mmCIF file of C-alpha atoms in Angstrom:
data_model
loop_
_atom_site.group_PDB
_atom_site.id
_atom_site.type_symbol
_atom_site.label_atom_id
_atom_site.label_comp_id
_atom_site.label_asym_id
_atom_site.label_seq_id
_atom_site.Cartn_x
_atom_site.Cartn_y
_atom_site.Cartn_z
ATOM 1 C CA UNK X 1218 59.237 26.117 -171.128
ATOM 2 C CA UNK X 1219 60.270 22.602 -171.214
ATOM 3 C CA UNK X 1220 63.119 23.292 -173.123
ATOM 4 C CA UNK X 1221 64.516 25.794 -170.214
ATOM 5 C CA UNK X 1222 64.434 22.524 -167.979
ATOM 6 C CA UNK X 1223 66.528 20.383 -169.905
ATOM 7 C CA UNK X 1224 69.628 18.944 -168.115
ATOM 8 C CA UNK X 1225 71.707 20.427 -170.648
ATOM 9 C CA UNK X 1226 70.016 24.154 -170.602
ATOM 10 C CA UNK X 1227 70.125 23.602 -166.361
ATOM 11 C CA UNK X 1228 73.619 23.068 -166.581
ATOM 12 C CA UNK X 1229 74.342 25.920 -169.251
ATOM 13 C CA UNK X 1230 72.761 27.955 -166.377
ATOM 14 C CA UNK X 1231 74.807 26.959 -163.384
ATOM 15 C CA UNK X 1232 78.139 27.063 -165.624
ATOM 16 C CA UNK X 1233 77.372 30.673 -166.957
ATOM 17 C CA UNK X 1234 77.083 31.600 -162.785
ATOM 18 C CA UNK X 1235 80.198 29.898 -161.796
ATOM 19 C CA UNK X 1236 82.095 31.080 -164.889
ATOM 20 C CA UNK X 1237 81.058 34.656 -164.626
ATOM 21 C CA UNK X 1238 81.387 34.996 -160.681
ATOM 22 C CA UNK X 1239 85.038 34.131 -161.706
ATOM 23 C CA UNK X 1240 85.263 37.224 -164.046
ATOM 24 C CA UNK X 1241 83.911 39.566 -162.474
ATOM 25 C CA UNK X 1242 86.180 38.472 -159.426
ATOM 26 C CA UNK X 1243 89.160 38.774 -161.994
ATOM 27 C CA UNK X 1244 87.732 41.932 -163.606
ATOM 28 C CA UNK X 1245 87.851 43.674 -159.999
ATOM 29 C CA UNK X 1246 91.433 42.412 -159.385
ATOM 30 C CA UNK X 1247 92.517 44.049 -163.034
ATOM 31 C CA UNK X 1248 90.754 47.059 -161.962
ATOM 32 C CA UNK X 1249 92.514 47.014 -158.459
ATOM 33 C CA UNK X 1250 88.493 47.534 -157.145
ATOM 34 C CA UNK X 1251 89.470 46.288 -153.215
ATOM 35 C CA UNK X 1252 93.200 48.767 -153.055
ATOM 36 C CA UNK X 1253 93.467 51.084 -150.294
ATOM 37 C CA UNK X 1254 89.963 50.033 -149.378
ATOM 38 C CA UNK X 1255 91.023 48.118 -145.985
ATOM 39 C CA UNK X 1256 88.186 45.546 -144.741
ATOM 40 C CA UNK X 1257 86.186 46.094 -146.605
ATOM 41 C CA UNK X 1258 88.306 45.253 -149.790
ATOM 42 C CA UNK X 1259 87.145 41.224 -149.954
ATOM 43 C CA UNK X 1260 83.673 42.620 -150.073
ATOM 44 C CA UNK X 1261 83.999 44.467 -153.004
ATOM 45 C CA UNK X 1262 85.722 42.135 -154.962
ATOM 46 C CA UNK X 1263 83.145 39.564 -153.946
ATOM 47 C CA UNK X 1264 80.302 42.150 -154.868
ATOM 48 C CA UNK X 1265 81.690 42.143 -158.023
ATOM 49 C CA UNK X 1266 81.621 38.762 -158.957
ATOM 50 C CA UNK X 1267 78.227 38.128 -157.715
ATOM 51 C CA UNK X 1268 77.568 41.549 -160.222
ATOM 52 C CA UNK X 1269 78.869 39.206 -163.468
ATOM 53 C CA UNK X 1270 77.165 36.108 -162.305
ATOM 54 C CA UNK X 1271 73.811 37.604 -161.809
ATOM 55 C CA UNK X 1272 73.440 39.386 -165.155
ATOM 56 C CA UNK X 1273 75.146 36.379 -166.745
ATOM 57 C CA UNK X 1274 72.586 33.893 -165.057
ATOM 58 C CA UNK X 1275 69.699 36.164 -166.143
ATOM 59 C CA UNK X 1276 71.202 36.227 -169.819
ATOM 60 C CA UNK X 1277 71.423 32.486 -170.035
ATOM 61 C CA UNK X 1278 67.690 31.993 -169.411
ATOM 62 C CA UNK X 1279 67.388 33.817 -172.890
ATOM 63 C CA UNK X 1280 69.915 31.720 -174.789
ATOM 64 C CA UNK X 1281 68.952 28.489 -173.672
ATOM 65 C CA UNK X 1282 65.177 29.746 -174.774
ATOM 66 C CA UNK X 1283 66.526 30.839 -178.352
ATOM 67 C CA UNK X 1284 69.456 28.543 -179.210
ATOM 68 C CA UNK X 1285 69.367 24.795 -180.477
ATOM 69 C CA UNK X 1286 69.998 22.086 -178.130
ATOM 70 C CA UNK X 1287 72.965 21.027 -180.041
ATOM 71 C CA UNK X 1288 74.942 24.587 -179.328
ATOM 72 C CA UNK X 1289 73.660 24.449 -175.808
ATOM 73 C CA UNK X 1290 76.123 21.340 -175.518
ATOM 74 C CA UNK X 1291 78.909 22.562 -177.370
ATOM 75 C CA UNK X 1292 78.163 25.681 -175.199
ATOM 76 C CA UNK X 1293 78.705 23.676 -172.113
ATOM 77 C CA UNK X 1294 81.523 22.521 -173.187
ATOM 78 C CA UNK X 1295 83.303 25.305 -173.103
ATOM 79 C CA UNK X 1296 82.173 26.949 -170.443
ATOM 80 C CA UNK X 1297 83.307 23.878 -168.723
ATOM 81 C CA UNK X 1298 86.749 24.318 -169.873
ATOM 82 C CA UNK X 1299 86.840 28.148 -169.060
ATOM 83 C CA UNK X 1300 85.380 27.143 -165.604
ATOM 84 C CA UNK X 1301 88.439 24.548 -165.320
ATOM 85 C CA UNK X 1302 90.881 27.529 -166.626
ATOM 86 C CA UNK X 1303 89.593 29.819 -164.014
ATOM 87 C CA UNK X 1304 89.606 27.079 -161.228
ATOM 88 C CA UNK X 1305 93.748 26.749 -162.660
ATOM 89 C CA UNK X 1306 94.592 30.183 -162.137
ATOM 90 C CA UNK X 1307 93.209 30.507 -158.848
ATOM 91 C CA UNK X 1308 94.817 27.708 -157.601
ATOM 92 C CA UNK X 1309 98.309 29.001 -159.244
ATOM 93 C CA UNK X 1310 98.134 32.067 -157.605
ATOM 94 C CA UNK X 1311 96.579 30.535 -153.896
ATOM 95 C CA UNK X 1312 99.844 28.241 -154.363
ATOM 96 C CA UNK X 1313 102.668 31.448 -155.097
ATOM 97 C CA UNK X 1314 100.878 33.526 -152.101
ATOM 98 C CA UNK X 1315 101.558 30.749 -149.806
ATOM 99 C CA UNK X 1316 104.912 30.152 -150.805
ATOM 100 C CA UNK X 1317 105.734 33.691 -150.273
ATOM 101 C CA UNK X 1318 104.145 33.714 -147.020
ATOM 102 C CA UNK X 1319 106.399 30.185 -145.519
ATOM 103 C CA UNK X 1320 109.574 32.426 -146.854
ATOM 104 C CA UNK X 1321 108.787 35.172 -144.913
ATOM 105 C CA UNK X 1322 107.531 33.409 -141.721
ATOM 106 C CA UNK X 1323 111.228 30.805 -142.062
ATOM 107 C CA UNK X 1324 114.686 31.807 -142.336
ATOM 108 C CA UNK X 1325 115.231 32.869 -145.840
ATOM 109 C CA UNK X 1326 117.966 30.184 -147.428
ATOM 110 C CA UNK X 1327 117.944 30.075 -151.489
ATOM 111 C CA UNK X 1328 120.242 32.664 -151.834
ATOM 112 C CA UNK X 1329 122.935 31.971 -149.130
ATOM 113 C CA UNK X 1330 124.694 35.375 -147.140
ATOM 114 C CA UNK X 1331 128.029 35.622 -145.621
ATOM 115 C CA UNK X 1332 128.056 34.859 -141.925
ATOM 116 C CA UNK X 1333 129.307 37.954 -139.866
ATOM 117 C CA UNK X 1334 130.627 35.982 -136.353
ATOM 118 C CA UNK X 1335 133.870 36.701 -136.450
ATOM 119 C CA UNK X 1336 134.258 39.807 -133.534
ATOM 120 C CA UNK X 1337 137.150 41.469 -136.181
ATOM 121 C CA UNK X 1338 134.340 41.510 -139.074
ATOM 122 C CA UNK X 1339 131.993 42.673 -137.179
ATOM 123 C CA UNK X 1340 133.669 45.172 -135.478
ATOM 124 C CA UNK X 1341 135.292 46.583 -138.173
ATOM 125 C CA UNK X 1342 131.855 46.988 -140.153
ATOM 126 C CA UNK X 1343 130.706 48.602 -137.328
ATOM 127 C CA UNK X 1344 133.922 51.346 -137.283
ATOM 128 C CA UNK X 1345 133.094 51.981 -140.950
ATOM 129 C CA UNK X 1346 129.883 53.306 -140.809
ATOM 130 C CA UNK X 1347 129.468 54.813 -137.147
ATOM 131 C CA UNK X 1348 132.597 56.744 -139.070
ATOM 132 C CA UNK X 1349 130.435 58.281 -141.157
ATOM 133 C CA UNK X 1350 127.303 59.213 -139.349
ATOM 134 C CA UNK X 1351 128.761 62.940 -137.992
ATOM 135 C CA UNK X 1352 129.315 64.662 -140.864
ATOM 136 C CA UNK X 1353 128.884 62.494 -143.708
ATOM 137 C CA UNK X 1354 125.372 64.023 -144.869
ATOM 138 C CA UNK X 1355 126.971 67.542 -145.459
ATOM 139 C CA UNK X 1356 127.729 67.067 -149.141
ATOM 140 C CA UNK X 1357 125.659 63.995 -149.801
ATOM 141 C CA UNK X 1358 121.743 63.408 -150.028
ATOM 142 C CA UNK X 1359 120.530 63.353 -146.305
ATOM 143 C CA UNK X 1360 117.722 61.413 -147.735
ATOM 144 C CA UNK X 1361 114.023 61.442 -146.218
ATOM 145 C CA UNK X 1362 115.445 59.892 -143.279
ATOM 146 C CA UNK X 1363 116.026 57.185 -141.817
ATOM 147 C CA UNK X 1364 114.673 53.283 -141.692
ATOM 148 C CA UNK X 1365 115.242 51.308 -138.489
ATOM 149 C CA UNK X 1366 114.067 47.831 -138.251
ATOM 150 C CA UNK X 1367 112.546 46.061 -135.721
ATOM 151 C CA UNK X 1368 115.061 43.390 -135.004
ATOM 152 C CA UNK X 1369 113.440 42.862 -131.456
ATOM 153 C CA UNK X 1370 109.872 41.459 -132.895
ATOM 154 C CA UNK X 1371 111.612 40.372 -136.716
ATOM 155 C CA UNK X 1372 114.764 38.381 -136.234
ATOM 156 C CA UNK X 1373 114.804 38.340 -140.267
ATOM 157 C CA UNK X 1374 114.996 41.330 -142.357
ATOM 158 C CA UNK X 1375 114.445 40.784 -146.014
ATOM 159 C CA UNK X 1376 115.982 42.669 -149.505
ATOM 160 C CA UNK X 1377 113.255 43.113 -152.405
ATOM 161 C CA UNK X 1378 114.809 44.081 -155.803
ATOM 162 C CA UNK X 1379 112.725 45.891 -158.217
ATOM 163 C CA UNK X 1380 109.623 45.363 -156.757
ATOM 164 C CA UNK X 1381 106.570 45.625 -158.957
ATOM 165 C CA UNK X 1382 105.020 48.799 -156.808
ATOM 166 C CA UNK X 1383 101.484 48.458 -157.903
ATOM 167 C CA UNK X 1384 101.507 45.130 -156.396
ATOM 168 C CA UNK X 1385 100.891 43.617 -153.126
ATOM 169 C CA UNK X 1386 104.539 42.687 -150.802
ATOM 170 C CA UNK X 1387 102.501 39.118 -150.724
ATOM 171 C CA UNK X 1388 103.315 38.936 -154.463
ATOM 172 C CA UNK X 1389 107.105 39.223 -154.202
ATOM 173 C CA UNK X 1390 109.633 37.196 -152.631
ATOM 174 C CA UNK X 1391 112.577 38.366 -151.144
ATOM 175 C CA UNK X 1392 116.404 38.790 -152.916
ATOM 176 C CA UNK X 1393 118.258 38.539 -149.871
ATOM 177 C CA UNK X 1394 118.135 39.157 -146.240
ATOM 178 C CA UNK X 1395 120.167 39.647 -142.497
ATOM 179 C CA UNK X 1396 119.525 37.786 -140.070
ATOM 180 C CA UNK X 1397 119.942 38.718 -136.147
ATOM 181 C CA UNK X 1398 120.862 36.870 -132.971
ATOM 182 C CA UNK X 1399 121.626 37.590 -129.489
ATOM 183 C CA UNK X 1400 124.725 36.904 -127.742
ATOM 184 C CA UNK X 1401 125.769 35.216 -124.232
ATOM 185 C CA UNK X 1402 125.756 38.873 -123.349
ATOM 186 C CA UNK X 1403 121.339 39.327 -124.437
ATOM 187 C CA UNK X 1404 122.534 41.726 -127.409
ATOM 188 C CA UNK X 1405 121.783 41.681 -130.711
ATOM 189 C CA UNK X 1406 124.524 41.025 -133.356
ATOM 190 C CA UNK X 1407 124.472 40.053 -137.147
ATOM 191 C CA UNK X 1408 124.545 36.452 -137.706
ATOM 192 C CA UNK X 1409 124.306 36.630 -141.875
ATOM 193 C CA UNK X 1410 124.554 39.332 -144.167
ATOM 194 C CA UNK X 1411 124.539 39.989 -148.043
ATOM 195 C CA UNK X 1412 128.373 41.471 -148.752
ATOM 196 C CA UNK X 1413 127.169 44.495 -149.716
ATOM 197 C CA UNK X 1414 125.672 45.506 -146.425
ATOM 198 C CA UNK X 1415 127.072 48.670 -145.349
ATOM 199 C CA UNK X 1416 124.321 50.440 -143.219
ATOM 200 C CA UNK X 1417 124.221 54.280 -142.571
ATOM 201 C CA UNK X 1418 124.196 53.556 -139.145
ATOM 202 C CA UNK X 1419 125.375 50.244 -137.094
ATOM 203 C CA UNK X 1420 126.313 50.195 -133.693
ATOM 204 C CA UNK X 1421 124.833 46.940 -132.947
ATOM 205 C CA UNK X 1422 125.739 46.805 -128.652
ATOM 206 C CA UNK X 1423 123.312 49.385 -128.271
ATOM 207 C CA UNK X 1424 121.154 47.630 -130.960
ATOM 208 C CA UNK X 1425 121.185 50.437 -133.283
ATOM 209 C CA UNK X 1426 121.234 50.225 -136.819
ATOM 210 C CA UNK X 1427 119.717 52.721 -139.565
ATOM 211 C CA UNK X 1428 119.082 52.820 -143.027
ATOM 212 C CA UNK X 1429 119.272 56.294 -144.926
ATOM 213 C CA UNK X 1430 115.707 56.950 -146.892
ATOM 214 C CA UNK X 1431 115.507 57.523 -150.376
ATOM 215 C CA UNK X 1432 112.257 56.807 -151.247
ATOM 216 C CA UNK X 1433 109.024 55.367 -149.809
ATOM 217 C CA UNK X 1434 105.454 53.683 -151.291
ATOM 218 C CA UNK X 1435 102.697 52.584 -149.657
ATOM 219 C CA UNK X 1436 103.622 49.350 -148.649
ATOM 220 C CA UNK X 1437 107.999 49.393 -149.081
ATOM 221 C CA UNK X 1438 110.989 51.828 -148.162
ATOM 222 C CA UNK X 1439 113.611 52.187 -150.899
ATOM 223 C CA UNK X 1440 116.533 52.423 -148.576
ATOM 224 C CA UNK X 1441 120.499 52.670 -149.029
ATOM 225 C CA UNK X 1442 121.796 49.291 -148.152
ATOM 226 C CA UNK X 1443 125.614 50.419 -149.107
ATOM 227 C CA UNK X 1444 126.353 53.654 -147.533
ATOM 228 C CA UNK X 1445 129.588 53.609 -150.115
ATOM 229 C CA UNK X 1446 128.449 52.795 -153.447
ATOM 230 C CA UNK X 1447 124.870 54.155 -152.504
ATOM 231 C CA UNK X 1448 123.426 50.474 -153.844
ATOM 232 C CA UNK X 1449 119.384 50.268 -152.784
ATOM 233 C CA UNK X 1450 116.900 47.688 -151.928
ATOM 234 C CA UNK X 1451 113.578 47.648 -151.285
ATOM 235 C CA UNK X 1452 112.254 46.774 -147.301
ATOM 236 C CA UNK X 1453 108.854 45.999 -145.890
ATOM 237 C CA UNK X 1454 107.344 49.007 -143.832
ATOM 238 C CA UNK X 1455 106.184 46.614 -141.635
ATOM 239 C CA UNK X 1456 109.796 45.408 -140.810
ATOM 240 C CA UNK X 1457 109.933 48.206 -138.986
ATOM 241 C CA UNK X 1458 110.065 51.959 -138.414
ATOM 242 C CA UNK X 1459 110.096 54.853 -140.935
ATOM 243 C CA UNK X 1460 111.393 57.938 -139.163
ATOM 244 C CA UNK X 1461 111.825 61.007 -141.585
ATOM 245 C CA UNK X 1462 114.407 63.859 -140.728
ATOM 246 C CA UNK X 1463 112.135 66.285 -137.905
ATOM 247 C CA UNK X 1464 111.536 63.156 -136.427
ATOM 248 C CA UNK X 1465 114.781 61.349 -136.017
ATOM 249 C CA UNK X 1466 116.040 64.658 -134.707
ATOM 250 C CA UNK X 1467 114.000 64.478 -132.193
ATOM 251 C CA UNK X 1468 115.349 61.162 -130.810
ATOM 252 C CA UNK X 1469 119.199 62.236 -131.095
ATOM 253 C CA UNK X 1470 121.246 62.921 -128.280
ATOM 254 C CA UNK X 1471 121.848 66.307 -129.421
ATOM 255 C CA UNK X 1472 122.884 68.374 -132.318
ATOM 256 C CA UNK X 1473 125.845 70.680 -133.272
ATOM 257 C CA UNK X 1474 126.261 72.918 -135.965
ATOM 258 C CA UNK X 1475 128.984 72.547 -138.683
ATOM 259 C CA UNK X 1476 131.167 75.427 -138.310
ATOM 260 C CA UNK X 1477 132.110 75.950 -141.883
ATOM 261 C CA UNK X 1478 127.938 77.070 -142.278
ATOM 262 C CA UNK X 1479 128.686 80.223 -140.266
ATOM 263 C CA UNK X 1480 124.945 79.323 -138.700
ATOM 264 C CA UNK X 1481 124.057 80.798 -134.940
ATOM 265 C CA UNK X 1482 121.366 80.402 -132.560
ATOM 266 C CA UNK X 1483 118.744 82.506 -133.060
ATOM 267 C CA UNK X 1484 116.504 84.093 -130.536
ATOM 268 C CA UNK X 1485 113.369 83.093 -133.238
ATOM 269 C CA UNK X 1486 113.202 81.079 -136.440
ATOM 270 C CA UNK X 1487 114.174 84.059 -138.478
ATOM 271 C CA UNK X 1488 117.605 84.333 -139.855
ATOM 272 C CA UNK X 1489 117.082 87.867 -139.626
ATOM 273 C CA UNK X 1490 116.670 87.327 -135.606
ATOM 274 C CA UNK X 1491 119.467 88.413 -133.156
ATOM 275 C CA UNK X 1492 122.210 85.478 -131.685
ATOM 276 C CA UNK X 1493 121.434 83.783 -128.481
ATOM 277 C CA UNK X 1494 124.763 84.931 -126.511
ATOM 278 C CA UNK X 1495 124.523 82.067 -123.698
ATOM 279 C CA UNK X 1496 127.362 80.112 -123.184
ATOM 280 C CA UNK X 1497 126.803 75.967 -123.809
ATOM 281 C CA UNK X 1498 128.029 72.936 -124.839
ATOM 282 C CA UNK X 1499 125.409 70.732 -126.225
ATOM 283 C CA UNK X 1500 122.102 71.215 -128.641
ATOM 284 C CA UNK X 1501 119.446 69.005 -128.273
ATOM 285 C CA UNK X 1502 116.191 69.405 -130.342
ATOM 286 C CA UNK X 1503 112.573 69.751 -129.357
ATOM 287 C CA UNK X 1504 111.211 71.136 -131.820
ATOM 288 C CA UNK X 1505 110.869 70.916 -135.682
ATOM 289 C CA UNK X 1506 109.697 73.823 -137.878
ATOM 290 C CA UNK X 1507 110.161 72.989 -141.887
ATOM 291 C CA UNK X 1508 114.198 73.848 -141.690
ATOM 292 C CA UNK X 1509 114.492 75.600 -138.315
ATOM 293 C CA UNK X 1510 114.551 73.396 -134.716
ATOM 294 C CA UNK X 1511 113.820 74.599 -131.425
ATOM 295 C CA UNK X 1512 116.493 73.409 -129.265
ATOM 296 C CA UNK X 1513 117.435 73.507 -125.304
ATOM 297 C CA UNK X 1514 121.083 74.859 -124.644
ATOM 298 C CA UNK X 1515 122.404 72.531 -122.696
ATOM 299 C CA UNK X 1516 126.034 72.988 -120.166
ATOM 300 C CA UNK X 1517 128.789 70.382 -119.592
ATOM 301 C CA UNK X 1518 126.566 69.120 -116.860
ATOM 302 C CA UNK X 1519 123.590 68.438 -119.033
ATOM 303 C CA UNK X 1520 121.342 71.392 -117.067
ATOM 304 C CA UNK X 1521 119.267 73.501 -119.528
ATOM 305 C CA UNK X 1522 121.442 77.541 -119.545
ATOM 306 C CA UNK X 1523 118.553 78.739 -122.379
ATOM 307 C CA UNK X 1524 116.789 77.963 -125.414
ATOM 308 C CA UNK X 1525 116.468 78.887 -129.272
ATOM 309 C CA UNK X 1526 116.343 78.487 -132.859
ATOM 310 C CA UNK X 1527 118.517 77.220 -135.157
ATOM 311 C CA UNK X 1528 118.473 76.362 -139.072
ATOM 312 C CA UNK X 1529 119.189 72.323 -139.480
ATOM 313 C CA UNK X 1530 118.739 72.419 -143.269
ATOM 314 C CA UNK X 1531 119.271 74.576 -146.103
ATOM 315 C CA UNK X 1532 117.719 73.583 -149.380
ATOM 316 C CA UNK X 1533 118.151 70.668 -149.004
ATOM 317 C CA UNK X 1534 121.896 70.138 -146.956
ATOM 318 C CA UNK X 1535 122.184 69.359 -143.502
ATOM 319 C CA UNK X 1536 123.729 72.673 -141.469
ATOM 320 C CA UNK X 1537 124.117 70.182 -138.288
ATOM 321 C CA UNK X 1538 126.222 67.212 -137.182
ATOM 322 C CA UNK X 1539 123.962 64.860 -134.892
ATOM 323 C CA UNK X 1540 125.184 62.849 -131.660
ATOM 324 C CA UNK X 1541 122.963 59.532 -131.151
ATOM 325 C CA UNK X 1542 124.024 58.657 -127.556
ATOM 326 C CA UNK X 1543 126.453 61.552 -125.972
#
């Protein structure tokens, strides 16, 4: 019994609990215990390190009862110095997470973006895409839909390349971003941009500006960041607003469908149904139904003449062009 209360078989004690709360804090981080679990995710990491300490404080009282004094010291030892590792690596990774976290909350500077103030420049990036956002999805990938950032809130929207998806968006820092300002007029206009920058969508004096969806995760959009060349980068979802195809129909203007499809509107969601034969001039969804939308028929006055069906997409190709303000 005397033994068990030497200095160094009290110490071997208190090391083996520091040094295995560590790994089992560790172990539940390689396991990814704590994703998707919300709250309550610090807990369980916690309850796993308090798991490794307690068996490992248990299981010390028996070596230090068995072993010589002499490898109880040498035992210290390096306990001490994987206690000092552990401390290292903590530290190292505290350090990265709060670098990431002044990048995000500050203008992002290391990689410098070409300023966009020139009225010409701007104006002519705007032409180029608005250009392209009636028809352009008829013989290209309409994508899941469409990204739209939240420039109001986030004056600072940041580029990830390659993310590692398994990972937290704490543990990557940005490759690029645009920044936003507003005018003498109170409207939002590009300040700095990457060259590359062609949005799907940019009309920025009715502070619009969409990016075409390829893919999504749980915590980042893959979006299209050059409309041309079809170049993609990786966004937060908490930058802004992930609107997939029913509903970013819903918040169009109205609709038409492409002539060359030989589509109608239908009476129901069949294309088997008999043609609506009222007379109108505009289409404007309110309704989504896998490929078919209910729409109101709308006159040159904007008063509903009738409603009905028609098909929007056909595996896979849009059947529609869409108007976002008239």
């Amino acid at each position: 019994m005397k033994k068990l209360l030497k200095p160094a078989s009290l110490l071997f004690n208190i090391l083996c609990l520091l040094v295995f709360f560590l790994t089992g804090v560790f172990f539940a981080g390689w396991i990814e215990a704590g994703k998707n679990q919300g709250l309550a995710a610090g807990a369980i990491v916690l309850g796993w390190g308090v798991l490794f300490a307690g068996l490992a404080f248990i299981v010390s009282f028996f070596l230090t009862y068995h072993l010589v004094h002499k490898k109880i010291v040498i035992g210290n030892w390096v306990l001490l110095g994987c206690l000092l590792l552990g401390y290292g690596i903590t530290y190292y990774r505290y350090q990265q997470r709060q670098e990431i976290r002044e990048e995000e909350s500050g203008p992002y500077r290391e990689k410098p973006t070409v300023p966009i103030q020139k009225p010409d420049q701007q104006g002519m990036l705007i032409s180029l895409v608005s250009n392209m956002s009636a028809s352009h999805f008829q013989n290209t990938d309409p994508g899941m839909g469409f990204f739209s950032p939240n420039i109001f809130d986030k004056p600072t929207l940041y580029f990830y390349n390659r993310p590692n998806l398994e990972k937290s968006i704490l543990e990557h820092a940005p490759q690029d971003s645009v920044t936003f300002i507003k005018n003498e007029y109170n409207q939002f206009e590009i300040a700095t941009a990457p060259p590359w920058l062609v949005p799907e969508i940019l009309k920025m004096d009715y502070d619009i500006l969409y990016f075409k969806i390829k893919s999504v995760t749980e915590e980042f959009v893959e979006v299209i960041v050059n409309a041309q060349t079809g170049q993609t980068a990786y966004l937060s979802k908490q930058a802004g607003k992930v609107m997939y195809w029913p509903e970013f129909l819903l918040r169009v203007n109205s609709v038409e469908l492409l002539p060359d499809t030989g589509e109608k509107v239908k009476t129901r969601a069949l294309p088997t149904s008999s043609d609506v034969q009222t007379t109108y001039a505009f289409l404007r969804p309110v309704k989504i139904q896998a490929d078919w939308a209910q729409v109101i028929l709308l006159n040159q006055d904007l008063q509903e003449v009738g409603r009905g069906w028609i098909r929007w997409r056909r595996e896979g190709h849009l059947l529609i062009r869409f108007n976002l303000l008239s």
